[in-house]
Coordinates of C-alpha atoms and ligand atoms in Angstrom, one line a residue:
X1 CA -0.2 0.0 0.6
X2 CA 1.6 3.8 -1.1
X3 CA 0.6 6.8 0.2
X4 CA -0.1 9.4 -1.6
X5 CA -1.0 8.9 -5.9
X6 CA -1.0 5.3 -7.4
X7 CA -2.8 3.4 -9.2
X8 CA -6.1 2.3 -9.7
X9 CA -8.1 1.5 -12.7
X10 CA -4.7 2.0 -14.7
X11 CA -4.9 5.6 -13.6
X12 CA -4.1 7.0 -11.0
X13 CA -4.8 5.1 -7.9
X14 CA -5.2 6.7 -4.6
X15 CA -6.6 9.4 -6.2
X16 CA -10.2 10.9 -6.0
X17 CA -11.0 12.8 -9.5
X18 CA -13.8 15.4 -8.2
X19 CA -14.3 17.7 -11.4
X20 CA -10.3 18.1 -12.7
X21 CA -9.2 18.2 -8.8
X22 CA -6.8 15.9 -8.0
X23 CA -7.7 14.9 -3.8
X24 CA -4.9 13.1 -2.6
X25 CA -6.5 9.5 -0.5
X26 CA -6.1 9.6 3.3
X27 CA -4.6 6.6 5.0
X28 CA -5.2 5.8 9.1
X29 CA -3.1 3.9 11.6
X30 CA -4.8 2.1 14.2
X31 CA -2.6 1.9 17.6
X32 CA -2.8 -1.4 19.4
X33 CA -2.3 -2.0 22.9
X34 CA -0.2 -4.5 23.1
X35 CA 1.8 -6.7 19.9
X36 CA -1.0 -9.6 20.8
X37 CA -4.0 -7.3 20.4
X38 CA -2.3 -5.8 16.8
X39 CA -2.1 -9.0 15.8
X40 CA -5.5 -9.9 16.3
X41 CA -6.4 -6.8 14.5
X42 CA -4.7 -7.1 11.4
X43 CA -5.2 -10.8 11.4
X44 CA -9.5 -9.6 11.4
X45 CA -9.6 -6.9 9.3
X46 CA -7.2 -9.1 6.9
X47 CA -9.9 -11.6 6.8
X48 CA -12.5 -9.1 6.4
X49 CA -10.6 -7.9 3.0
X50 CA -9.2 -4.9 4.3
X51 CA -6.1 -4.2 2.9
X52 CA -3.3 -3.8 5.8
X53 CA -0.1 -2.9 5.9
X54 CA 2.4 -3.1 9.2
X55 CA 4.0 0.5 9.5
X56 CA 6.0 1.6 12.5
X57 CA 3.6 4.1 14.8
X58 CA 3.8 7.7 14.5
X59 CA 5.9 9.7 17.0
X60 CA 2.8 11.2 18.5
X61 CA 1.6 7.5 19.8
X62 CA 3.9 7.7 22.9
X63 CA 6.2 4.2 21.7
X64 CA 9.2 4.6 19.8
X65 CA 9.2 2.3 17.0
X66 CA 6.3 0.1 18.0
X67 CA 4.0 -1.1 15.0
X68 CA 0.8 0.3 13.8
X69 CA -1.4 -0.8 11.4
X70 CA -2.1 1.0 8.2
X71 CA -5.4 1.2 6.4
X72 CA -7.0 2.9 3.7
X73 CA -9.2 5.7 4.4
X74 CA -12.3 4.1 2.2
X75 CA -11.8 1.2 5.2
X76 CA -12.0 3.5 8.1
X77 CA -15.7 2.9 8.9
X78 CA -15.5 -0.9 8.0
X79 CA -12.4 -1.6 10.0
X80 CA -14.4 0.6 13.0
X81 CA -17.1 -2.1 12.9
X82 CA -15.2 -4.8 12.8
X83 CA -13.3 -3.5 16.1
X84 CA -16.6 -2.8 17.7
X85 CA -18.4 -5.9 16.5
X86 CA -14.9 -8.2 18.3
X87 CA -14.9 -5.0 21.3
X88 CA -11.9 -4.5 20.7
X89 CA -10.9 -1.6 21.9
X90 CA -7.6 0.1 20.8
X91 CA -5.1 2.7 22.0
X92 CA -6.0 5.3 19.1
X93 CA -6.6 5.2 15.4
X94 CA -4.6 8.5 13.9
X95 CA -4.4 9.8 10.4
X96 CA -1.1 9.2 8.6
X97 CA -0.3 12.5 7.9
X98 CA 2.7 13.2 5.7
X99 CA 5.4 14.6 7.9
X100 CA 6.1 18.1 6.4
X101 CA 9.4 19.9 6.9
X102 CA 9.6 23.7 6.7
X103 CA 12.7 25.7 5.8
X104 CA 15.0 23.1 4.4
X105 CA 15.2 25.3 1.2
X106 CA 16.4 29.2 2.4
X107 CA 17.4 31.7 -0.3
X108 CA 21.0 31.7 -0.1
X109 CA 20.8 27.2 -0.4
X110 CA 18.6 28.0 -3.7
X111 CA 21.3 30.0 -5.5
X112 CA 24.1 27.4 -5.0
X113 CA 22.5 24.3 -5.6
X114 CA 21.4 22.6 -9.0
X115 CA 17.4 22.7 -9.6
X116 CA 17.4 18.6 -9.4
X117 CA 18.6 18.9 -5.9
X118 CA 16.3 21.7 -5.4
X119 CA 13.2 19.6 -6.6
X120 CA 14.0 17.0 -4.3
X121 CA 14.4 19.1 -1.4
X122 CA 11.3 20.4 -2.0
X123 CA 9.3 16.8 -1.9
X124 CA 11.2 16.6 1.8
X125 CA 9.8 20.0 2.9
X126 CA 6.0 18.3 1.7
X127 CA 6.2 15.1 2.9
X128 CA 6.1 13.4 -0.7
X129 CA 8.0 9.9 -1.3
X130 CA 11.4 10.0 -3.3
X131 CA 11.2 8.1 -6.7
X132 CA 14.7 5.9 -6.7
X133 CA 16.4 8.3 -9.1
X134 CA 15.8 10.8 -6.5
X135 CA 17.5 8.6 -4.2
X136 CA 20.5 8.2 -6.7
X137 CA 21.0 11.7 -6.5
X138 CA 21.2 12.1 -3.1
X139 CA 23.5 9.1 -2.8
X140 CA 26.0 10.2 -5.4
X141 CA 26.1 14.1 -5.5
X142 CA 29.5 15.5 -5.0
X143 CA 28.6 19.2 -4.3
X144 CA 29.5 20.0 -0.8
X145 CA 26.6 21.9 0.0
X146 CA 23.9 19.7 -1.3
X147 CA 25.8 16.9 0.7
X148 CA 25.5 19.4 4.2
X149 CA 21.9 20.2 3.3
X150 CA 21.4 16.3 2.7
X151 CA 23.0 15.4 6.3
X152 CA 20.4 18.9 8.3
X153 CA 17.4 17.3 7.0
X154 CA 18.4 14.0 8.2
X155 CA 19.3 15.3 11.4
X156 CA 15.8 17.3 11.6
X157 CA 13.6 14.3 10.7
X158 CA 15.9 12.3 13.3
X159 CA 15.2 15.0 15.8
X160 CA 11.3 15.3 14.7
X161 CA 11.0 11.5 14.9
X162 CA 12.8 9.6 17.5
X163 CA 14.5 12.6 19.8
X164 CA 18.0 13.6 20.2
X165 CA 18.6 10.9 22.5
X166 CA 21.2 8.5 22.0
X167 CA 19.7 4.5 22.3
X168 CA 22.0 2.1 23.7
X169 CA 21.6 -1.5 23.7
X170 CA 24.0 -4.1 24.8
X171 CA 25.2 -7.3 22.6
X172 CA 26.3 -10.0 23.2
X173 CA 27.8 -12.5 20.7
X174 CA 27.4 -15.4 22.5
X175 CA 28.2 -17.9 19.9
X176 CA 30.9 -18.1 16.1
X177 CA 29.6 -21.2 15.5
X178 CA 28.1 -20.9 12.1
X179 CA 26.3 -23.5 9.8
X180 CA 26.7 -20.5 7.0
X181 CA 28.9 -20.0 3.8
X182 CA 28.1 -16.1 3.4
X183 CA 31.3 -15.1 1.1
X184 CA 31.9 -11.8 3.3
X185 CA 31.8 -13.3 7.1
X186 CA 34.8 -14.3 9.0
X187 CA 32.9 -16.5 11.0
X188 CA 31.7 -18.1 7.8
X189 CA 31.6 -22.3 8.7
X190 CA 34.9 -22.5 6.0
X191 CA 37.1 -20.2 7.6
X192 CA 39.3 -21.8 9.5
X193 CA 39.1 -19.7 13.2
X194 CA 38.5 -20.9 16.8
X195 CA 35.1 -21.4 17.6
X196 CA 33.6 -20.4 21.4
X197 CA 29.9 -21.0 22.5
X198 CA 28.9 -19.6 25.5
X199 CA 27.0 -21.3 28.0
X200 CA 23.6 -20.0 30.0
X201 CA 25.6 -18.6 33.4
X202 CA 27.9 -16.9 31.0
X203 CA 25.3 -14.6 29.5
X204 CA 23.2 -14.5 32.6
X205 CA 26.4 -12.3 33.7
X206 CA 26.9 -10.0 30.7
X207 CA 22.8 -10.1 30.9
X208 CA 23.1 -9.0 34.9
X209 CA 26.3 -6.5 34.0
X210 CA 23.7 -4.5 31.2
X211 CA 20.3 -4.6 33.4
X212 CA 22.6 -3.1 36.5
X213 CA 24.3 0.2 34.0
X214 CA 20.5 0.5 33.2
X215 CA 20.2 -0.5 29.4
X216 CA 17.1 -1.6 28.6
X217 CA 17.9 -3.9 25.6
X218 CA 19.9 -7.0 25.1
X219 CA 21.2 -7.9 22.1
X220 CA 21.6 -12.0 21.8
X221 CA 23.6 -12.2 18.7
X222 CA 25.5 -15.3 17.2
X223 CA 26.6 -17.1 14.1
X224 CA 23.6 -19.9 12.7
X225 CA 24.4 -22.5 15.5
X226 CA 22.4 -25.5 16.1
X227 CA 23.5 -26.5 19.4
X228 CA 22.0 -23.2 20.2
X229 CA 18.7 -23.9 19.1
X230 CA 15.2 -22.8 19.3
X231 CA 14.3 -24.4 22.8
X232 CA 17.6 -23.7 24.8
X233 CA 17.0 -20.1 23.7
X234 CA 13.7 -20.2 24.9
X235 CA 14.6 -22.0 28.3
X236 CA 17.1 -18.3 28.3
X237 CA 14.7 -16.0 26.9
X238 CA 12.6 -16.8 29.8
X239 CA 15.4 -16.5 32.6
X240 CA 16.4 -12.8 31.1
X241 CA 12.7 -11.8 31.2
X242 CA 12.3 -13.1 34.8
X243 CA 15.3 -12.0 36.2
X244 CA 15.4 -8.6 34.6
X245 CA 12.3 -8.0 32.3
X246 CA 15.1 -6.2 29.7
X247 CA 13.7 -6.4 26.1
X248 CA 15.4 -9.0 23.7
X249 CA 16.4 -8.9 20.7
X250 CA 17.8 -11.8 18.7
X251 CA 19.6 -12.2 15.7
X252 CA 20.5 -15.1 14.9
X253 CA 20.1 -15.7 11.4
X254 CA 16.8 -17.9 9.6
X255 CA 14.2 -20.0 11.2
X256 CA 11.3 -21.5 10.4
X257 CA 8.0 -19.7 11.6
X258 CA 7.3 -21.9 14.1
X259 CA 10.7 -21.0 15.6
X260 CA 10.3 -17.3 15.5
X261 CA 6.1 -17.8 16.6
X262 CA 7.6 -19.6 20.0
X263 CA 10.7 -17.4 20.1
X264 CA 8.2 -14.6 20.6
X265 CA 5.6 -16.2 22.7
X266 CA 8.4 -16.6 24.8
X267 CA 9.3 -13.4 25.2
X268 CA 11.6 -11.7 22.8
X269 CA 10.5 -8.5 21.3
X270 CA 12.8 -7.6 18.3
X271 CA 14.3 -9.2 15.7
X272 CA 17.8 -8.4 13.4
X273 CA 17.8 -10.3 10.3
X274 CA 19.7 -8.3 7.6
X275 CA 18.8 -8.4 4.0
X276 CA 22.0 -7.9 3.3
X277 CA 21.4 -6.7 -0.3
X278 CA 18.5 -6.0 -2.4
X279 CA 20.1 -7.0 -5.2
X280 CA 18.9 -10.4 -5.9
X281 CA 22.1 -11.6 -8.4
X282 CA 24.3 -10.2 -5.4
X283 CA 22.5 -12.0 -2.8
X284 CA 23.3 -15.3 -4.2
X285 CA 27.1 -14.4 -5.4
X286 CA 27.4 -13.5 -1.7
X287 CA 25.4 -16.2 -0.2
X288 CA 26.3 -19.3 -1.9
X289 CA 23.7 -21.8 0.5
X290 CA 21.2 -18.6 1.0
X291 CA 18.2 -18.0 -1.1
X292 CA 17.1 -14.3 -1.6
X293 CA 13.4 -15.6 -1.1
X294 CA 13.9 -17.2 1.9
X295 CA 15.6 -14.7 3.5
X296 CA 12.4 -12.1 2.5
X297 CA 9.9 -14.4 3.3
X298 CA 11.8 -14.8 7.1
X299 CA 12.1 -11.2 6.9
X300 CA 7.7 -10.9 6.2
X301 CA 7.0 -13.7 8.9
X302 CA 8.8 -11.8 12.0
X303 CA 7.3 -8.7 10.8
X304 CA 3.5 -10.7 10.9
X305 CA 4.3 -12.3 14.0
X306 CA 5.0 -8.8 15.8
X307 CA 8.6 -8.5 16.4
X308 CA 9.8 -5.1 16.0
X309 CA 11.7 -6.0 12.9
X310 CA 15.3 -5.2 12.0
X311 CA 17.2 -5.0 8.6
X312 CA 20.0 -3.6 6.8
X313 CA 22.7 -3.7 4.5
X314 CA 26.2 -4.1 3.4
X315 CA 28.2 -0.6 1.5
X316 CA 30.4 -1.9 -0.8
X317 CA 30.0 -5.6 -0.9
X318 CA 32.4 -6.4 -4.3
X319 CA 30.0 -6.1 -7.3
X320 CA 27.2 -3.5 -5.5
X321 CA 26.1 -0.2 -7.3
X322 CA 24.7 2.7 -6.0
X323 CA 21.3 1.5 -7.7
X324 CA 21.4 -0.9 -5.3
X325 CA 21.5 0.4 -2.5
X326 CA 18.7 3.2 -3.7
X327 CA 16.7 -0.3 -4.1
X328 CA 17.7 -1.4 -0.3
X329 CA 16.5 1.6 1.2
X330 CA 12.9 1.7 -0.8
X331 CA 12.6 -1.5 0.4
X332 CA 13.1 -0.5 4.4
X333 CA 10.2 2.0 3.7
X334 CA 8.0 -0.3 1.7
X335 CA 8.4 -3.6 4.3
X336 CA 8.0 -0.9 7.7
X337 CA 10.9 -2.2 8.7
X338 CA 12.0 -0.6 12.3
X339 CA 16.1 -1.0 13.0
X340 CA 18.3 -0.6 10.0
X341 CA 21.9 -1.3 10.5
X342 CA 23.6 0.0 7.8
X343 CA 27.3 -0.4 7.8
X344 CA 30.3 -0.6 5.4
X345 CA 32.1 -3.9 4.1
X346 CA 35.2 -4.6 5.7
X347 CA 37.1 -7.9 4.4
X348 CA 37.4 -10.2 6.8
X349 CA 40.8 -12.5 6.8
X350 CA 40.5 -16.2 5.4
X351 CA 37.6 -15.3 3.2
X352 CA 37.8 -14.8 -0.7
X353 CA 37.2 -11.1 0.0
X354 CA 39.9 -10.6 2.3
X355 CA 41.9 -8.8 -0.3
X356 CA 39.0 -6.6 -1.7
X357 CA 38.4 -2.9 -0.4
X358 CA 36.1 -1.9 2.0
X359 CA 32.9 0.0 1.5
X360 CA 33.8 4.0 1.4
X361 CA 32.9 6.0 5.2
X362 CA 30.9 8.2 3.4
X363 CA 28.9 6.8 1.3
X364 CA 27.7 4.9 4.6
X365 CA 26.9 8.0 6.0
X366 CA 24.9 9.2 3.2
X367 CA 22.8 5.8 2.9
X368 CA 22.3 6.3 6.8
X369 CA 21.5 9.8 6.3
X370 CA 19.3 9.2 2.8
X371 CA 17.8 6.4 4.9
X372 CA 16.7 8.6 7.5
X373 CA 14.9 11.0 5.3
X374 CA 13.0 8.1 3.8
X375 CA 12.5 6.0 6.2
X376 CA 11.9 8.7 8.9
X377 CA 10.4 6.8 12.2
X378 CA 13.0 4.2 12.5
X379 CA 16.1 3.0 14.9
X380 CA 19.5 3.5 12.6
X381 CA 22.8 2.4 14.4
X382 CA 25.6 4.0 14.1
X383 CA 27.4 0.6 13.5
X384 CA 29.9 -1.2 14.5
X385 CA 31.4 -2.1 11.9
X386 CA 31.4 2.0 10.7
X387 CA 33.1 2.5 14.3
X388 CA 36.0 -0.4 13.0
X389 CA 37.1 1.9 10.1
X390 CA 36.4 5.2 11.9
X391 CA 35.7 6.4 15.8
X392 CA 35.2 9.8 13.9
X393 CA 32.7 8.3 11.3
X394 CA 30.9 6.4 14.1
X395 CA 30.2 10.1 15.6
X396 CA 29.3 11.8 11.9
X397 CA 26.9 9.4 11.6
X398 CA 25.0 10.3 14.6
X399 CA 25.0 13.7 13.6
X400 CA 23.7 12.4 10.0
X401 CA 20.2 11.1 11.1
X402 CA 21.8 7.6 13.0
X403 CA 20.3 7.7 16.4
X404 CA 21.6 3.8 18.2
X405 CA 25.2 2.5 19.1
X406 CA 25.4 -1.0 20.2
X407 CA 27.9 -2.0 22.7
X408 CA 29.7 -5.3 22.4
X409 CA 29.8 -6.8 25.7
X410 CA 30.9 -10.2 24.7
X411 CA 33.6 -11.7 27.4
X412 CA 37.1 -10.3 26.9
X413 CA 38.3 -14.1 25.9
X414 CA 35.9 -14.6 23.5
X415 CA 35.4 -11.1 22.0
X416 CA 38.5 -11.4 19.6
X417 CA 37.1 -14.8 18.0
X418 CA 34.2 -13.1 16.8
X419 CA 35.7 -11.2 13.9
X420 CA 32.9 -11.5 11.6
X421 CA 35.5 -9.0 9.8
X422 CA 38.9 -7.8 10.2
X423 CA 39.9 -5.3 13.1
X424 CA 36.1 -5.4 14.8
X425 CA 36.4 -2.3 17.2
X426 CA 35.5 -2.5 20.5
X427 CA 32.2 -0.2 21.8
X428 CA 31.9 0.1 25.0
X429 CA 29.8 2.1 27.4
X430 CA 32.7 4.8 28.1
X431 CA 32.9 5.0 24.3
X432 CA 29.4 5.5 23.7
X433 CA 28.8 7.9 25.9
X434 CA 32.1 10.2 24.2
X435 CA 30.4 9.6 21.0
X436 CA 27.1 10.9 22.3
X437 CA 28.8 14.1 23.4
X438 CA 30.3 14.5 20.7
X439 CA 27.7 14.5 18.6
X440 CA 25.7 16.4 20.5
X441 CA 23.0 14.0 21.8
X442 CA 21.2 13.7 24.8
X443 CA 21.9 10.5 27.0
X444 CA 19.4 8.2 28.0
X445 CA 17.3 8.5 31.2
X446 CA 17.4 5.0 31.6
X447 CA 21.4 4.9 31.9
X448 CA 22.4 4.5 35.7
X449 CA 26.2 5.5 36.3
Ligands
5AD1 N1 31.6 -6.8 6.6 C1 31.2 -6.0 7.1 N2 29.5 -6.2 7.2 C2 29.6 -7.7 7.8 N3 28.6 -8.2 8.5 C3 29.2 -10.1 8.0 N4 30.3 -9.9 8.2 C4 30.6 -8.4 7.4 C5 32.0 -8.1 6.4 N5 32.3 -8.5 6.1 C6 27.4 -8.0 8.8 C7 26.7 -8.5 8.1 C8 25.7 -9.5 9.2 C9 25.9 -8.4 10.4 C10 25.9 -9.4 12.2 O1 27.9 -8.4 10.2 O2 25.5 -7.5 7.8 O3 24.2 -9.3 9.2

C-alpha cells in the first residue's frame, strides 16, 4: 500500500477525481494496546477483506517504533465496525499524515545548488515519497552544499521523529559457530578460526551487568549455531525476562515460522535479520548456500509475528551499485522495517573477499542519512562496522540521522574470535557516552552510571 498518488483502474490510484482536481487519498493508522492485540486486529481486518500494512507507529503515539496497522481511508468505517463487533478497544486511530518540514530550503541555498536537488528538497519538505532516481541523486552528489543539506535534513527528521537522544543497546555475541557460507563473513563455516560457544550462566552474567547499568535492551547475536537451538534460546529468553525484565533482540539468523513464533511467545521483542542486499543476483553470489526469497519470507514472518523488525545492508560489498543501495532503502521503507543497520563492507581474514577494498565511509554515512530521510521514524544504529573503520565516522553518522549505538559486551576472552570482519572495534559504554557528547546527543534517562 503506497501513500499518496498511486494507480487505480490503470490510472492514478489513491487519488479521487473531483471535477478536475486530484485529491490525495487518506490513510489511517490503528494503534493497538499491545502486539498480541495488534496481531489479532490485523488478522481480523485481513479476513474481512481490508488491505493492511504493518508500519512503524507515528511519533505522537508515544512508544518509539512500535508497530501500527495502516489502512486506506475508504476502509476506515468498516474497520471501526469490525473493532466494535469484536469488542476491541484500541489505543487510538490517527490519520497517517505526511511529515512536512518547512525551512529546508532558504534563499541562499537556492542560488548555490542544482535545480534537480532543489526539487528533491522540496519533495522532502512536503513529505512526498522519493523516487529511486532521486535517491540515487542524493547518494551520489559530490556538491558540498548539497551534501550538507542532506545531512541537515536527516538530522532534523531524526530530532522530530525519534528525538535527539542516543539509544544504547548491549550486544552479546554468544556463539561464533555457524553453518552458513556467507562469503564476506569471517565466522562462516568454512573459515578456519577458533570457535566458542557461551553457556547460559556466562550469558546471564553479562545480562546482569547490562541491567545494572540501566540498559533496556539486550541483543543476543550468534552465527547460525544448531547447538544453540530454539529450545535452548527459549529457556534463556524466559530467564532474562524473569530475572531482569529487559527487552530482547535476537540476531540468530533464518528459522522456520514456528520457531520465530515460539521465540516471540517466550518473550523475544525484536529481531535483526539483515537482507544485506536487495539485488537478488548479488545476494546469491555472496550467499552461495542462501536464497533471497527465503530471507525475504523470514523478514515478512518476523513482521507478521509482531517483532520490531530489523534489517539492513552492507555498503561496498563487491559487485554492488548505487542503484542497488537506493533500492535497498526503498525496500526498508516498503517493508516497514523498524531498525536499519547500515555498515561498510570490511574484508575478513580467511574469506574469499579478504583482499577486497573496504566500503566507502562517506557513502555509508550518506546511506544512513538518506535512509533517515526516506524511512523517517526508525532506529538507525551508528554501526560497529563503521566504528571499526573510523571512530570519527561513528560520530559523524550520529549527526547525520543515526540514533543508536550497540555496545559489544561479549567477554574479552571470546570477543577476539567474533571477527565477522577484520579489526572489529570495541564499542563500550565509555566510548558510546563520548560519541554522544561529541555528536551533541543526549544520553538516555534509563542509564544508571
Ligand atoms: N563486513 C561488513 N559487515 C559484515 N557483516 C558480516 N560480515 C561483514 C563484513 N565482512 C555484517 C552482516 C551481518 C552482521 C551481523 O554483520 O551485515 O548481518
